[in-house]
Short mmCIF file of C-alpha atoms and ligand atoms in Angstrom, two decimals:
data_model
loop_
_atom_site.label_atom_id
_atom_site.label_comp_id
_atom_site.label_asym_id
_atom_site.label_seq_id
_atom_site.Cartn_x
_atom_site.Cartn_y
_atom_site.Cartn_z
CA MET H 1155 96.78 77.22 114.28
CA GLU H 1156 96.28 79.81 111.52
CA GLN H 1157 95.33 78.28 108.17
CA LEU H 1158 96.35 80.17 105.06
CA GLY H 1159 93.60 80.41 102.45
CA HIS H 1160 93.79 81.28 98.77
CA PHE H 1161 93.65 84.83 97.37
CA ILE H 1162 90.90 84.89 94.78
CA ASN H 1163 89.21 87.94 93.28
CA GLY H 1164 90.77 90.32 95.80
CA ILE H 1165 89.90 88.45 98.99
CA THR H 1166 91.24 85.58 101.05
CA VAL H 1167 89.05 82.49 100.75
CA PRO H 1168 89.29 79.22 102.66
CA ASN H 1169 90.12 75.96 100.95
CA SER H 1170 87.10 73.91 99.90
CA SER H 1171 88.37 70.73 101.58
CA SER H 1172 90.38 69.85 104.66
CA ARG H 1173 93.47 68.88 102.64
CA SER H 1174 96.38 70.97 103.91
CA GLY H 1175 100.10 71.08 104.65
CA GLN H 1176 102.16 72.41 107.52
CA VAL H 1177 104.37 75.47 107.14
CA TYR H 1178 107.45 75.52 109.38
CA ASN H 1179 109.79 78.06 110.83
CA PRO H 1180 112.89 76.01 109.99
CA ALA H 1181 115.13 77.87 112.45
CA LEU H 1182 112.86 76.70 115.30
CA GLY H 1183 111.86 73.39 113.70
CA LYS H 1184 108.28 74.26 114.56
CA ALA H 1185 105.03 74.33 112.54
CA ILE H 1186 103.73 77.90 112.56
CA ARG H 1187 100.68 77.71 110.30
CA THR H 1188 98.95 75.39 107.89
CA VAL H 1189 98.18 76.02 104.25
CA GLY H 1190 95.10 74.76 102.43
CA PHE H 1191 95.84 72.49 99.47
CA ALA H 1192 93.56 73.45 96.60
CA GLU H 1193 91.20 70.97 95.05
CA THR H 1194 90.51 71.32 91.33
CA ALA H 1195 87.40 73.37 92.18
CA ASP H 1196 89.48 75.94 94.10
CA ALA H 1197 91.83 76.37 91.14
CA GLN H 1198 88.82 76.64 88.81
CA ALA H 1199 87.35 79.40 90.99
CA ALA H 1200 90.60 81.35 90.65
CA ILE H 1201 90.69 80.79 86.89
CA ALA H 1202 87.08 82.00 86.60
CA ALA H 1203 87.89 85.16 88.61
CA ALA H 1204 90.96 85.87 86.49
CA LYS H 1205 89.07 85.23 83.27
CA ALA H 1206 86.36 87.67 84.34
CA ALA H 1207 88.90 90.35 85.28
CA PHE H 1208 91.03 89.98 82.12
CA PRO H 1209 88.97 91.84 79.45
CA ALA H 1210 88.74 95.10 81.41
CA TRP H 1211 92.38 94.90 82.50
CA GLN H 1212 93.56 94.25 78.95
CA LEU H 1213 91.64 97.32 77.78
CA THR H 1214 92.97 99.48 80.61
CA SER H 1215 95.49 101.91 79.13
CA LEU H 1216 99.13 100.92 79.19
CA ALA H 1217 99.85 104.15 81.08
CA LYS H 1218 97.43 103.13 83.85
CA ARG H 1219 98.71 99.54 83.97
CA THR H 1220 102.31 100.66 84.38
CA GLN H 1221 101.15 103.27 86.92
CA VAL H 1222 99.90 100.41 89.10
CA MET H 1223 103.37 98.89 88.86
CA PHE H 1224 104.88 102.24 89.91
CA SER H 1225 102.63 102.27 92.98
CA PHE H 1226 103.43 98.62 93.75
CA ARG H 1227 107.13 99.46 93.53
CA GLU H 1228 106.74 102.32 96.00
CA ILE H 1229 104.67 100.30 98.48
CA LEU H 1230 106.92 97.25 98.28
CA ASN H 1231 110.05 99.35 98.65
CA ALA H 1232 108.59 100.95 101.79
CA ARG H 1233 107.58 97.55 103.22
CA LYS H 1234 110.42 95.34 101.96
CA GLY H 1235 111.57 94.71 105.53
CA GLU H 1236 108.22 93.05 106.29
CA LEU H 1237 108.45 90.85 103.22
CA ALA H 1238 112.04 89.90 104.08
CA ALA H 1239 110.91 88.93 107.60
CA ILE H 1240 108.17 86.70 106.12
CA ILE H 1241 110.72 85.03 103.85
CA THR H 1242 113.17 84.42 106.68
CA GLU H 1243 110.43 83.06 108.94
CA GLU H 1244 109.27 80.39 106.46
CA HIS H 1245 112.38 79.74 104.34
CA GLY H 1246 115.14 80.18 106.92
CA LYS H 1247 117.60 82.29 104.88
CA THR H 1248 119.20 85.16 106.77
CA LEU H 1249 117.47 88.54 106.84
CA PRO H 1250 120.14 90.21 104.64
CA ASP H 1251 119.75 87.34 102.12
CA ALA H 1252 115.97 87.80 102.21
CA LEU H 1253 116.30 91.54 101.68
CA GLY H 1254 118.64 90.87 98.77
CA GLU H 1255 116.00 88.60 97.27
CA VAL H 1256 113.33 91.31 97.53
CA THR H 1257 115.72 93.83 95.96
CA ARG H 1258 116.32 91.52 92.97
CA GLY H 1259 112.54 91.17 92.58
CA LEU H 1260 112.08 94.95 92.78
CA GLU H 1261 114.44 95.32 89.83
CA VAL H 1262 111.95 93.41 87.69
CA VAL H 1263 109.07 95.54 89.00
CA GLU H 1264 111.07 98.61 87.95
CA PHE H 1265 111.67 97.05 84.54
CA ALA H 1266 107.91 96.47 84.20
CA THR H 1267 107.18 100.14 84.86
CA GLY H 1268 108.91 100.87 81.53
CA LEU H 1269 107.06 98.19 79.60
CA ALA H 1270 105.57 100.71 77.20
CA HIS H 1271 108.89 100.68 75.35
CA LEU H 1272 108.81 96.91 74.96
CA LEU H 1273 105.22 96.54 73.83
CA LYS H 1274 105.80 98.26 70.51
CA GLY H 1275 104.87 96.43 67.34
CA ASN H 1276 106.48 96.34 63.90
CA TYR H 1277 105.36 97.55 60.49
CA SER H 1278 106.67 96.26 57.16
CA GLU H 1279 105.66 98.12 54.04
CA SER H 1280 104.98 96.52 50.62
CA VAL H 1281 105.92 92.95 51.57
CA SER H 1282 103.87 92.01 48.54
CA ALA H 1283 102.25 94.18 45.90
CA GLY H 1284 99.96 96.56 47.79
CA ILE H 1285 100.29 94.63 51.02
CA ASP H 1286 101.74 95.97 54.26
CA VAL H 1287 102.21 93.73 57.32
CA TYR H 1288 102.14 94.77 60.95
CA SER H 1289 102.53 92.93 64.23
CA ILE H 1290 101.36 94.01 67.67
CA ARG H 1291 102.07 92.66 71.13
CA GLN H 1292 98.93 91.58 72.94
CA ALA H 1293 98.16 90.06 76.32
CA LEU H 1294 97.57 86.30 76.26
CA GLY H 1295 94.79 86.13 78.85
CA VAL H 1296 95.07 84.20 82.12
CA VAL H 1297 98.63 83.07 82.78
CA GLY H 1298 99.91 80.66 85.45
CA ILE H 1299 103.07 80.83 87.57
CA ILE H 1300 104.34 77.83 89.54
CA SER H 1301 107.24 78.72 91.79
CA PRO H 1302 109.84 76.95 93.98
CA PHE H 1303 110.54 77.30 97.69
CA ASN H 1304 113.99 78.86 97.45
CA PHE H 1305 112.99 82.35 96.26
CA PRO H 1306 109.36 82.79 97.38
CA ALA H 1307 109.31 86.48 96.42
CA MET H 1308 111.94 86.92 93.70
CA VAL H 1309 110.92 84.07 91.39
CA PRO H 1310 107.23 85.13 91.29
CA MET H 1311 108.51 88.66 90.60
CA TRP H 1312 110.48 87.38 87.60
CA PHE H 1313 107.09 86.92 85.94
CA PHE H 1314 104.07 88.67 87.41
CA PRO H 1315 105.14 92.35 87.07
CA ILE H 1316 105.72 91.84 83.32
CA ALA H 1317 102.59 89.72 82.86
CA ILE H 1318 100.39 92.22 84.68
CA ALA H 1319 101.83 95.33 83.02
CA ALA H 1320 101.35 93.62 79.64
CA GLY H 1321 97.63 93.25 80.41
CA ASN H 1322 97.36 89.60 81.51
CA ALA H 1323 95.58 88.21 84.56
CA VAL H 1324 97.72 85.98 86.78
CA ILE H 1325 97.31 82.90 88.95
CA ILE H 1326 100.28 81.90 91.04
CA LYS H 1327 100.77 78.54 92.74
CA PRO H 1328 103.62 79.23 95.17
CA SER H 1329 105.64 76.57 96.95
CA GLU H 1330 103.63 75.02 99.74
CA LYS H 1331 106.75 75.25 101.95
CA ASP H 1332 106.77 79.07 102.12
CA PRO H 1333 103.43 80.34 100.80
CA SER H 1334 103.04 83.59 102.79
CA ALA H 1335 105.26 85.85 100.63
CA SER H 1336 102.82 85.55 97.71
CA MET H 1337 99.88 86.44 99.97
CA PHE H 1338 101.72 89.53 101.22
CA MET H 1339 102.51 90.63 97.65
CA ALA H 1340 98.85 90.05 96.68
CA GLN H 1341 97.76 92.48 99.40
CA LEU H 1342 100.30 95.08 98.26
CA LEU H 1343 99.18 94.78 94.62
CA LYS H 1344 95.62 95.43 95.78
CA GLU H 1345 96.78 98.45 97.75
CA ALA H 1346 98.61 99.64 94.62
CA GLY H 1347 95.26 99.77 92.81
CA LEU H 1348 95.29 96.48 90.89
CA PRO H 1349 91.67 95.48 90.16
CA ASP H 1350 90.37 92.38 91.92
CA GLY H 1351 90.85 89.17 89.98
CA VAL H 1352 93.96 90.30 88.07
CA PHE H 1353 96.29 88.62 90.60
CA ASN H 1354 95.23 85.43 92.36
CA VAL H 1355 97.07 82.98 94.60
CA VAL H 1356 96.16 79.30 94.75
CA HIS H 1357 98.06 77.13 97.22
CA GLY H 1358 98.73 73.44 97.12
CA ASP H 1359 100.42 70.52 95.48
CA LYS H 1360 100.15 68.48 92.28
CA VAL H 1361 96.33 68.78 92.28
CA ALA H 1362 96.52 72.57 91.95
CA VAL H 1363 99.36 72.37 89.41
CA ASP H 1364 97.49 69.85 87.26
CA ALA H 1365 94.35 71.98 87.38
CA LEU H 1366 96.33 74.89 85.93
CA LEU H 1367 98.11 72.74 83.35
CA GLU H 1368 94.94 71.15 82.05
CA HIS H 1369 92.43 74.01 82.11
CA PRO H 1370 91.80 75.60 78.68
CA GLY H 1371 91.40 78.99 80.36
CA ILE H 1372 95.14 79.11 81.20
CA LYS H 1373 97.09 80.36 78.20
CA SER H 1374 100.66 80.07 79.41
CA VAL H 1375 102.63 78.65 82.32
CA SER H 1376 105.90 79.88 83.80
CA PHE H 1377 107.51 77.25 86.00
CA VAL H 1378 110.68 77.27 88.11
CA GLY H 1379 111.70 74.25 90.18
CA SER H 1380 113.45 70.89 90.02
CA THR H 1381 114.23 69.31 86.65
CA PRO H 1382 111.86 66.31 86.85
CA ILE H 1383 108.89 68.56 87.68
CA ALA H 1384 109.99 71.11 85.07
CA GLN H 1385 109.91 68.34 82.50
CA TYR H 1386 106.48 67.17 83.69
CA VAL H 1387 105.08 70.71 83.61
CA TYR H 1388 106.53 71.34 80.15
CA GLU H 1389 105.16 68.11 78.69
CA THR H 1390 101.72 68.37 80.30
CA GLY H 1391 101.28 72.08 79.63
CA THR H 1392 102.31 71.92 75.98
CA LYS H 1393 100.14 68.81 75.49
CA HIS H 1394 97.23 71.01 76.56
CA GLY H 1395 98.14 73.69 74.05
CA LYS H 1396 99.81 76.18 76.38
CA ARG H 1397 102.97 78.17 75.98
CA VAL H 1398 105.30 76.90 78.71
CA GLN H 1399 108.64 78.14 80.00
CA ALA H 1400 110.08 75.69 82.52
CA LEU H 1401 113.35 76.33 84.33
CA GLY H 1402 114.92 73.38 86.15
CA GLY H 1403 117.81 72.49 88.45
CA ALA H 1404 121.56 72.94 88.02
CA LYS H 1405 124.99 71.78 89.03
CA ASN H 1406 127.17 74.86 88.82
CA HIS H 1407 130.92 74.51 88.38
CA MET H 1408 133.73 76.79 89.42
CA ILE H 1409 136.97 76.13 87.57
CA VAL H 1410 140.12 77.36 89.28
CA LEU H 1411 143.21 77.45 87.07
CA PRO H 1412 146.73 77.25 88.50
CA ASP H 1413 147.45 80.96 87.91
CA ALA H 1414 144.33 82.18 89.75
CA ASP H 1415 144.31 84.39 92.84
CA LEU H 1416 143.57 81.61 95.34
CA ASP H 1417 142.38 83.94 98.10
CA LEU H 1418 139.81 85.48 95.80
CA ALA H 1419 138.82 82.02 94.56
CA ALA H 1420 138.41 80.73 98.12
CA ASP H 1421 136.32 83.76 99.17
CA SER H 1422 134.10 83.31 96.13
CA ALA H 1423 133.71 79.55 96.62
CA VAL H 1424 132.56 80.10 100.20
CA ASN H 1425 130.07 82.83 99.23
CA ALA H 1426 128.71 80.99 96.20
CA GLY H 1427 128.66 77.58 97.87
CA PHE H 1428 127.12 78.40 101.23
CA GLY H 1429 125.11 81.61 100.74
CA SER H 1430 121.42 80.87 101.40
CA ALA H 1431 122.64 77.47 102.72
CA GLY H 1432 123.33 76.41 99.12
CA GLU H 1433 119.60 76.47 98.34
CA ARG H 1434 120.13 78.54 95.19
CA CYS H 1435 119.88 77.30 91.63
CA MET H 1436 123.09 79.20 90.85
CA ALA H 1437 124.99 78.02 93.96
CA ILE H 1438 128.45 76.66 93.18
CA SER H 1439 128.44 72.99 94.15
CA ALA H 1440 131.30 71.58 92.05
CA LEU H 1441 134.71 73.16 92.44
CA VAL H 1442 137.09 71.96 89.74
CA ALA H 1443 140.67 72.54 90.84
CA VAL H 1444 143.25 72.33 88.06
CA GLU H 1445 146.43 70.91 89.67
CA PRO H 1446 148.79 71.68 91.27
CA ILE H 1447 146.73 74.10 93.36
CA ALA H 1448 144.08 71.78 94.90
CA ASP H 1449 145.80 71.25 98.29
CA ALA H 1450 146.36 74.96 98.83
CA LEU H 1451 142.85 75.89 97.69
CA VAL H 1452 141.12 73.27 99.83
CA LYS H 1453 143.02 74.55 102.89
CA LYS H 1454 142.05 78.16 102.22
CA ILE H 1455 138.38 77.23 101.78
CA ALA H 1456 138.33 75.03 104.90
CA ASP H 1457 139.91 77.86 106.96
CA ARG H 1458 137.23 80.29 105.83
CA MET H 1459 134.43 77.78 106.49
CA SER H 1460 135.40 77.57 110.15
CA THR H 1461 134.29 81.20 110.57
CA ILE H 1462 130.77 80.72 109.12
CA LYS H 1463 128.25 81.27 111.90
CA VAL H 1464 125.22 79.01 111.43
CA GLY H 1465 121.96 79.78 113.24
CA ASP H 1466 118.64 81.60 113.22
CA GLY H 1467 118.57 83.95 110.21
CA THR H 1468 117.04 86.73 112.31
CA LYS H 1469 119.97 86.71 114.76
CA GLY H 1470 122.90 88.00 112.74
CA CYS H 1471 124.18 84.61 111.54
CA ASP H 1472 125.89 83.96 108.20
CA MET H 1473 123.88 80.89 107.26
CA GLY H 1474 120.42 79.72 108.27
CA PRO H 1475 118.79 76.28 108.40
CA LEU H 1476 117.53 74.20 105.49
CA VAL H 1477 113.89 74.61 104.55
CA THR H 1478 112.43 71.40 106.00
CA LYS H 1479 113.62 68.47 108.10
CA ALA H 1480 113.13 66.14 105.13
CA HIS H 1481 115.35 68.34 102.97
CA ARG H 1482 117.98 68.66 105.70
CA ASP H 1483 118.10 64.88 106.07
CA LYS H 1484 118.27 64.37 102.30
CA VAL H 1485 121.24 66.74 102.02
CA ALA H 1486 122.96 64.96 104.96
CA SER H 1487 122.40 61.64 103.18
CA TYR H 1488 124.37 62.99 100.19
CA ILE H 1489 127.32 63.60 102.51
CA ASP H 1490 126.98 60.00 103.73
CA ALA H 1491 126.97 58.84 100.10
CA GLY H 1492 130.00 60.98 99.20
CA GLU H 1493 131.94 59.52 102.10
CA ALA H 1494 130.86 55.95 101.31
CA GLU H 1495 131.96 56.36 97.69
CA GLY H 1496 135.46 57.46 98.72
CA GLY H 1497 135.19 61.27 99.02
CA ASN H 1498 137.30 62.91 101.72
CA VAL H 1499 134.99 64.91 104.02
CA VAL H 1500 137.33 67.77 104.98
CA VAL H 1501 134.69 69.84 106.78
CA ASP H 1502 131.69 67.84 108.04
CA GLY H 1503 128.44 69.78 108.50
CA ARG H 1504 126.73 66.73 109.99
CA THR H 1505 128.60 67.30 113.25
CA LEU H 1506 127.24 70.83 113.74
CA LYS H 1507 125.19 71.36 116.89
CA VAL H 1508 122.81 74.31 117.10
CA GLU H 1509 120.60 74.67 120.15
CA GLY H 1510 116.91 73.84 119.61
CA ASN H 1511 115.15 71.76 116.97
CA GLY H 1512 115.95 73.79 113.84
CA PHE H 1513 116.74 72.04 110.57
CA PHE H 1514 120.43 72.93 110.63
CA LEU H 1515 123.29 71.38 108.71
CA GLY H 1516 126.74 72.92 108.72
CA PRO H 1517 128.71 73.86 105.59
CA THR H 1518 130.46 70.80 104.19
CA LEU H 1519 133.52 70.36 101.99
CA ILE H 1520 134.17 67.04 100.25
CA ASP H 1521 137.52 66.68 98.53
CA ARG H 1522 138.64 64.09 95.95
CA VAL H 1523 135.17 63.71 94.48
CA THR H 1524 135.10 61.95 91.12
CA PRO H 1525 132.57 62.38 88.28
CA SER H 1526 130.98 58.99 88.90
CA MET H 1527 129.98 59.83 92.49
CA LYS H 1528 126.38 60.66 93.38
CA VAL H 1529 127.43 63.94 95.05
CA TYR H 1530 128.82 65.07 91.70
CA ARG H 1531 126.13 63.72 89.40
CA GLU H 1532 123.06 65.01 91.27
CA GLU H 1533 121.88 68.43 92.39
CA ILE H 1534 122.14 68.47 96.21
CA PHE H 1535 120.65 71.90 96.86
CA GLY H 1536 122.32 72.36 100.23
CA PRO H 1537 125.58 73.61 101.78
CA VAL H 1538 127.82 70.93 100.27
CA LEU H 1539 130.80 71.82 98.09
CA SER H 1540 132.58 69.04 96.20
CA VAL H 1541 136.15 69.40 94.99
CA ILE H 1542 137.08 67.57 91.79
CA ARG H 1543 140.80 67.52 91.03
CA VAL H 1544 141.82 67.56 87.38
CA ASN H 1545 145.16 67.86 85.61
CA SER H 1546 144.37 70.23 82.79
CA TYR H 1547 142.07 72.99 81.66
CA ASP H 1548 140.76 70.78 78.86
CA GLU H 1549 139.79 68.12 81.40
CA ALA H 1550 137.91 70.79 83.39
CA LEU H 1551 136.04 72.00 80.31
CA LYS H 1552 135.10 68.44 79.42
CA LEU H 1553 133.61 67.94 82.89
CA VAL H 1554 131.35 70.98 82.48
CA ASN H 1555 130.28 69.93 79.00
CA ASP H 1556 129.63 66.32 80.02
CA HIS H 1557 127.38 67.11 83.00
CA ALA H 1558 123.71 66.29 82.59
CA PHE H 1559 122.48 69.57 84.08
CA GLY H 1560 122.47 72.97 82.43
CA ASN H 1561 125.27 74.65 84.31
CA GLY H 1562 126.40 78.11 85.23
CA THR H 1563 130.19 78.18 85.42
CA ALA H 1564 132.66 80.60 86.97
CA ILE H 1565 136.28 80.52 85.85
CA PHE H 1566 139.14 81.80 87.99
CA THR H 1567 142.29 82.63 86.07
CA ASN H 1568 144.61 85.50 85.32
CA ASP H 1569 144.72 84.49 81.68
CA GLY H 1570 142.18 86.27 79.49
CA GLY H 1571 142.87 83.73 76.75
CA ALA H 1572 141.70 80.94 79.03
CA ALA H 1573 138.41 82.74 79.61
CA ARG H 1574 138.00 83.17 75.86
CA LYS H 1575 138.72 79.47 75.27
CA PHE H 1576 135.99 78.67 77.79
CA GLN H 1577 133.53 80.97 76.10
CA ASN H 1578 134.25 79.31 72.76
CA GLU H 1579 134.23 75.72 73.90
CA VAL H 1580 131.58 75.41 76.58
CA GLU H 1581 128.54 73.67 75.15
CA VAL H 1582 125.71 74.21 77.61
CA GLY H 1583 124.16 76.69 79.97
CA MET H 1584 125.05 80.16 81.12
CA VAL H 1585 128.61 81.34 81.49
CA GLY H 1586 130.01 83.57 84.19
CA ILE H 1587 133.64 84.48 83.74
CA ASN H 1588 135.79 86.04 86.39
CA VAL H 1589 139.16 87.37 85.26
CA PRO H 1590 140.70 89.23 88.21
P1 NAD D 2105 110.03 71.48 93.13
O1 NAD D 2105 110.22 71.05 91.74
O2 NAD D 2105 109.90 70.45 94.20
O3 NAD D 2105 108.73 72.40 93.27
C1 NAD D 2105 108.50 73.48 92.39
C2 NAD D 2105 107.00 73.72 92.29
O4 NAD D 2105 106.39 72.55 91.71
C3 NAD D 2105 106.33 73.93 93.64
O5 NAD D 2105 105.34 74.92 93.51
C4 NAD D 2105 105.73 72.57 93.95
O6 NAD D 2105 104.57 72.64 94.76
C5 NAD D 2105 105.39 72.03 92.59
N1 NAD D 2105 105.45 70.55 92.53
C6 NAD D 2105 106.23 69.75 93.30
N2 NAD D 2105 106.02 68.45 92.98
C7 NAD D 2105 105.09 68.45 91.99
C8 NAD D 2105 104.47 67.41 91.22
N3 NAD D 2105 104.75 66.12 91.42
N4 NAD D 2105 103.57 67.75 90.28
C9 NAD D 2105 103.27 69.05 90.06
N5 NAD D 2105 103.83 70.08 90.76
C10 NAD D 2105 104.73 69.79 91.71
O7 NAD D 2105 111.25 72.47 93.44
P2 NAD D 2105 111.64 73.13 94.84
O8 NAD D 2105 112.25 72.08 95.70
O9 NAD D 2105 110.52 73.94 95.38
O10 NAD D 2105 112.78 74.16 94.36
C11 NAD D 2105 114.12 73.82 94.22
C12 NAD D 2105 114.47 73.52 92.77
O11 NAD D 2105 114.21 74.67 91.96
C13 NAD D 2105 115.96 73.22 92.57
O12 NAD D 2105 116.08 72.12 91.69
C14 NAD D 2105 116.52 74.50 91.95
O13 NAD D 2105 117.67 74.31 91.16
C15 NAD D 2105 115.35 74.94 91.12
N6 NAD D 2105 115.43 76.36 90.80
C16 NAD D 2105 115.77 76.71 89.52
C17 NAD D 2105 115.89 78.04 89.18
C18 NAD D 2105 116.25 78.44 87.76
O14 NAD D 2105 116.27 79.63 87.46
N7 NAD D 2105 116.52 77.50 86.87
C19 NAD D 2105 115.66 79.04 90.14
C20 NAD D 2105 115.30 78.65 91.44
C21 NAD D 2105 115.20 77.30 91.75
#
């Protein structure tokens, strides 16, 4: 079976030990390749290559650095279908979802091509007698990126186009569950004219992550993943003197007020709850229905769910499998827990049968969930939508504010004042407001 190596100094190199993991095609439930798990020495080799490449890259003109991003944009745009196919093969999301992911990433690449406008400094005259002060924006050096499985192309592209255009050298540690997208992008960056050593890929697990967090040669770390690991990365990285941005998990709410357009709300709940099989940090997983509309809304959502076609993401389905068998089983165990704690499983994804051994779980709707239940408290990260019935808008707002996660929230109402009240009173997270 093919073993994926690291990408260091412009070439693919094998792992220094036999430690490795299996990469699956989740739609087939079959291992398709293995990926070497870096030892500390492998990560150090990548850091050394990046450190060596950094001085010349930093001194390369801004015009040339952004030109490389222009070329990368052109090459990636021409070959985005190939990248989408790689994502679908290892992650399982449908091909249109994978293409959407690449498109979102390309937007950041395009943003990076205009970085010259953002790298300007400031100048303050006579801040003290005879003293002027100026500030300039400089590259940090070698920067690390640690990314999650659910967006193997887009999340790395949130960071590396900006980091590279700004003159840094990059080491990415992608998710070991779908590592090939980063390798493909590394090849395209090389084709775009990026000098060897400026972009490196190191695969693996905690050993590779710790090597990046502890090494003095890494100046900053950008992490996206689950909250406990985000916290670990933040604490360990900052303890070692690095700048760290760490983005964690979420439990996103959708509040539906009694005057809302229930058809629009039901369409949106289905798209936001089950797109990418719910494996999205901004997926809606908690639907807060403000009575008396819950019965009608639950029926509309359940009717729509019966039309969702689940299957291989390359075969024109609406929803693919979950990323691994372990994750599929974990999500199914949340449905068990929701049922055991008194939730009403209106649509049960556990009963779905798809031919073959793929890691499939059907879309699931659990009604009459209460805030004390595990399905409400924890991030499930799968196609499970919980309905929480409340009696007032204030009760709904309190739910959002009381939740432990940083939440995105969508509000469905015809009352602009209600949206404004939300904007004023919500305490945490990002706010998405939909006023039809
Ligand atoms: P994860 O936390 O399991 O893994 C993220 C990265 O950390 C991977 O590269 C992984 O190899 C590494 N890692 C895992 N365990 C580690 C450990 N013990 N020590 C050091 N490194 C470790 O997350 P995931 O399952 O790959 O991704 C899903 C999570 O990411 C969800 O919680 C989702 O909400 C979150 N996410 C958040 C955003 C956001 O913008 N906030 C975006 C996408 C995903």
